[in-house]
GROMACS .gro file of C-alpha atoms in nm:
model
  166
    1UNK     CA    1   2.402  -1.031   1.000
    2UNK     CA    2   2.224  -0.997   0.636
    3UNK     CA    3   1.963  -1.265   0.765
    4UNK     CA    4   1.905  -1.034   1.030
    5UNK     CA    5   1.853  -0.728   0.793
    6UNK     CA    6   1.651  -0.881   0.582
    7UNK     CA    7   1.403  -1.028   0.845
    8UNK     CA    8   1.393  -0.678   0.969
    9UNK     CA    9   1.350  -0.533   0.637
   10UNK     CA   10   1.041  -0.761   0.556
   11UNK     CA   11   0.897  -0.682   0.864
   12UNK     CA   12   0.894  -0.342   0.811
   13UNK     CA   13   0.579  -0.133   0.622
   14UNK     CA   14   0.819  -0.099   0.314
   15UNK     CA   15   0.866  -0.458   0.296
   16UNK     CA   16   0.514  -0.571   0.367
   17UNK     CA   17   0.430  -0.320   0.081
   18UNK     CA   18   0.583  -0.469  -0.120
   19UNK     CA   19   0.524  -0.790  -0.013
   20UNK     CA   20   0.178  -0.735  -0.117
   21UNK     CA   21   0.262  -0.542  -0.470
   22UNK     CA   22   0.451  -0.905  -0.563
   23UNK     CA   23   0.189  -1.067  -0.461
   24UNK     CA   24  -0.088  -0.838  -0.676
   25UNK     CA   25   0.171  -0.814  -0.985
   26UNK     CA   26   0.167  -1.223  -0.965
   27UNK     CA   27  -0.168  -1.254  -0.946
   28UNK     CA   28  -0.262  -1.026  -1.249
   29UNK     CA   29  -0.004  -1.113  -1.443
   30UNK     CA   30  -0.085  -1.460  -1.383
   31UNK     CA   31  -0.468  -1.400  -1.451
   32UNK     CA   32  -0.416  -1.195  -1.775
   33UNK     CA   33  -0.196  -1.542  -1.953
   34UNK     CA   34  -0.462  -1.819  -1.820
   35UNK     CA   35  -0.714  -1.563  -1.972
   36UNK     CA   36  -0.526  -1.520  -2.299
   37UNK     CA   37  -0.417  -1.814  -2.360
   38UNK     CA   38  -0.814  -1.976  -2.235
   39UNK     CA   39  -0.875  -1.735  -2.534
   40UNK     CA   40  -0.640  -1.893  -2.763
   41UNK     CA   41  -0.459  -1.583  -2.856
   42UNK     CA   42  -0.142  -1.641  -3.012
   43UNK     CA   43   0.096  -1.486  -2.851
   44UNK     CA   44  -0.079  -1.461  -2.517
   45UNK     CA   45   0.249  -1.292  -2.309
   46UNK     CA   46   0.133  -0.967  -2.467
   47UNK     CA   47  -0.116  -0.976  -2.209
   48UNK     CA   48   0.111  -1.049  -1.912
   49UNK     CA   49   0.336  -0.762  -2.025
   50UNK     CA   50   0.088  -0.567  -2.040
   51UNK     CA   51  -0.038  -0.616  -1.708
   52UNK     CA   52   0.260  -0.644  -1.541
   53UNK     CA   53   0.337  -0.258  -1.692
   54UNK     CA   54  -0.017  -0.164  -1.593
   55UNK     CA   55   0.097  -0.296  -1.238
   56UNK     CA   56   0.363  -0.052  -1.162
   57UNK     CA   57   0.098   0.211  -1.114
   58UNK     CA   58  -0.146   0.340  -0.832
   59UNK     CA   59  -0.521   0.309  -0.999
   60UNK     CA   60  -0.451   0.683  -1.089
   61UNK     CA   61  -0.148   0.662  -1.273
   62UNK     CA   62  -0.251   0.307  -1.397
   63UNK     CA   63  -0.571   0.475  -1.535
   64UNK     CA   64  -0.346   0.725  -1.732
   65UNK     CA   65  -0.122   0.529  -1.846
   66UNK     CA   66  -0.314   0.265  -1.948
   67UNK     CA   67  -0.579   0.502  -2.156
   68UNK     CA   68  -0.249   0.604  -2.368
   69UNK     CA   69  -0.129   0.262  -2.386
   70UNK     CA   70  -0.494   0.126  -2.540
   71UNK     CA   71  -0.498   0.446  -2.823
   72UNK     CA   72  -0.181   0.408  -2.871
   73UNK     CA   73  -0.209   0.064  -2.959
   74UNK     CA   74  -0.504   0.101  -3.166
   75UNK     CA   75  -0.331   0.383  -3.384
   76UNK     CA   76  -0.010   0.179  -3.409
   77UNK     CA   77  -0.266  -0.147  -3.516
   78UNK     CA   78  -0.436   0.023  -3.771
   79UNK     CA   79  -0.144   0.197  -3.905
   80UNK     CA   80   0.073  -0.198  -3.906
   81UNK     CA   81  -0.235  -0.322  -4.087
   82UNK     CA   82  -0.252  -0.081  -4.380
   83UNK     CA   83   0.056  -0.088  -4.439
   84UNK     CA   84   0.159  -0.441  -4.453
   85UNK     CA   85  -0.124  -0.454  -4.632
   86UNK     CA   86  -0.041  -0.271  -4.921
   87UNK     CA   87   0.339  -0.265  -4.876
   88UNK     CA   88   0.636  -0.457  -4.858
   89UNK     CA   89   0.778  -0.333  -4.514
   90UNK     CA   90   1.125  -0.281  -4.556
   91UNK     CA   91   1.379  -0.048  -4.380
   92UNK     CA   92   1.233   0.314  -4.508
   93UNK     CA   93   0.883   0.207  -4.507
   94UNK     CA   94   0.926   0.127  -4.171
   95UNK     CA   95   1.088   0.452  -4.079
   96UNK     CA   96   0.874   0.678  -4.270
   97UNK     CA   97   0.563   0.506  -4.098
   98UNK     CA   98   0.726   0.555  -3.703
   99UNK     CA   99   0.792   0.952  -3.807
  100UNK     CA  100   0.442   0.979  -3.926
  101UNK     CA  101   0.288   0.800  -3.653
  102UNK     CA  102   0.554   1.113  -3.464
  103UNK     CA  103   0.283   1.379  -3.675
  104UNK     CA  104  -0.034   1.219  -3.647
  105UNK     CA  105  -0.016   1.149  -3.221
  106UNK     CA  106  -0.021   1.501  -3.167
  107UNK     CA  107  -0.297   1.594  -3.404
  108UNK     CA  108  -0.505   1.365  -3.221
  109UNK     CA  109  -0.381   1.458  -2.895
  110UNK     CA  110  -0.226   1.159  -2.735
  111UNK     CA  111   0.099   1.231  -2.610
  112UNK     CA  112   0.426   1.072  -2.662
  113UNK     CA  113   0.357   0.743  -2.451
  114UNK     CA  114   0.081   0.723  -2.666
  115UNK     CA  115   0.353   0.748  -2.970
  116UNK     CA  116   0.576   0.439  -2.817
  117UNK     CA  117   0.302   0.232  -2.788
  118UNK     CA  118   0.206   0.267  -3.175
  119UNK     CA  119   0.560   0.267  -3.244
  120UNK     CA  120   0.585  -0.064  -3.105
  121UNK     CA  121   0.243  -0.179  -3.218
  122UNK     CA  122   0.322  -0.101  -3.561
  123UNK     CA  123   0.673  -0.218  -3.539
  124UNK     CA  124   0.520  -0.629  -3.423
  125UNK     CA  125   0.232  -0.601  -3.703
  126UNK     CA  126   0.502  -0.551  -3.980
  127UNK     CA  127   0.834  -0.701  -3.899
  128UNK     CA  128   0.783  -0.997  -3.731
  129UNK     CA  129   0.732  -1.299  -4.012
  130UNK     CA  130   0.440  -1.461  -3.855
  131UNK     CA  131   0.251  -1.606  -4.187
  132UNK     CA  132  -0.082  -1.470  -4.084
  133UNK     CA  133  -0.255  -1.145  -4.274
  134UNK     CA  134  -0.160  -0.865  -4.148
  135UNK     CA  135  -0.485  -0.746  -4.014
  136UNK     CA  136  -0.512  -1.054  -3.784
  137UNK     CA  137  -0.180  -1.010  -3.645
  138UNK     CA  138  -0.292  -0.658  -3.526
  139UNK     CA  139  -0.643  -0.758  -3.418
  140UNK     CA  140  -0.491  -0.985  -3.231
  141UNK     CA  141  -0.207  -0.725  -3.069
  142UNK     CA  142  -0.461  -0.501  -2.999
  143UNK     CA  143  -0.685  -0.766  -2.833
  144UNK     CA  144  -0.385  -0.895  -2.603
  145UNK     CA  145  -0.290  -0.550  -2.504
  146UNK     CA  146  -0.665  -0.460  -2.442
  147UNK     CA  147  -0.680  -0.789  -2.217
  148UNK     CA  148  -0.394  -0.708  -2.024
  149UNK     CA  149  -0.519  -0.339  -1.943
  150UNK     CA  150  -0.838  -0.498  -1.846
  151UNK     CA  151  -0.734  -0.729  -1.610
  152UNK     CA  152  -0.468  -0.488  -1.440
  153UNK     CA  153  -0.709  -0.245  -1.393
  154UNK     CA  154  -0.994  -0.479  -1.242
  155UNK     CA  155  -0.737  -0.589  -0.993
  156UNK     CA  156  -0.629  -0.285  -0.904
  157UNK     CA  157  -0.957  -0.105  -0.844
  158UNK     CA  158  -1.062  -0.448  -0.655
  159UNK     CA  159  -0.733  -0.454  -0.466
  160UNK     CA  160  -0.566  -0.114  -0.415
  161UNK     CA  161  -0.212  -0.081  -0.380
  162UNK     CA  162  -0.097   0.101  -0.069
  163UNK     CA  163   0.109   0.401  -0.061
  164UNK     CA  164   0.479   0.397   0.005
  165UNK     CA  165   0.562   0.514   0.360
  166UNK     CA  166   0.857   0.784   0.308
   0.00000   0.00000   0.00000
């Protein structure tokens, strides 16, 4: 009897939707790590992630989301590389940086998806023991994440997802 549901279910336009989403998530996804890593960036699934986040999204939404995701990254970048630059990132440096990444997102207007993504940004550039300079661990952040927008966004203007029947 399941069998039977789920034949009909994949049948269906929901199922064939997403059907098709798998298949465009797998493909980008897929696309964005052969490009990374053909790249030789070191840690290359920042890309994937990033694409397979970008994904979830209509072109619209992805657009959005994706323009907050890039700033975002760039502020939380920057903000990793001066500071492990010129100090030892402990417990309250780290804490005191994330609350005034909190006051500088909204002076330049990005909004708080904007804040998590330089939360996190700055949070990889100064925590994780890598043994590279700081400033090429967030190049390099910044360059997977911008990859991964890139290629979810090609795809999906290329390749449109369809809307959900309701």
């Amino acid at each position: 009897m399941s069998r039977l549901k789920t034949r009909s279910w994949f049948s269906s336009a929901l199922g064939s939707i997403w059907l098709e989403h798998s298949i465009r998530t797998g493909i980008a996804a897929a696309a964005s790590l052969a490009l990374a890593r053909l790249l030789s960036m070191p840690e290359s699934y920042w890309a994937a992630i990033t694409t397979l986040i970008v994904m979830q999204s209509t072109l619209g939404a992805a657009w959005t989301v994706s323009k907050q995701r890039f700033i975002g990254t760039a502020v939380g970048a920057a903000s990793g590389w001066l500071l492990a630059s010129y100090c030892e990132p402990g417990i309250i440096v780290f804490g005191v940086a994330i609350f005034a990444l909190g006051l500088v997102c909204p002076i330049l207007r990005l909004d708080q998806s904007a804040y998590r993504f330089a939360g996190v940004t700055l949070a990889i550039v100064i925590l994780l023991e890598r043994g590279r300079p700081p400033y090429l661990i967030a190049v390099h952040r910044f360059v997977e994440v911008s990859l991964g927008i890139a290629v979810a966004l090609a795809l999906a203007a290329l390749w449109p997802a369809k809307e959900v029947p309701s």
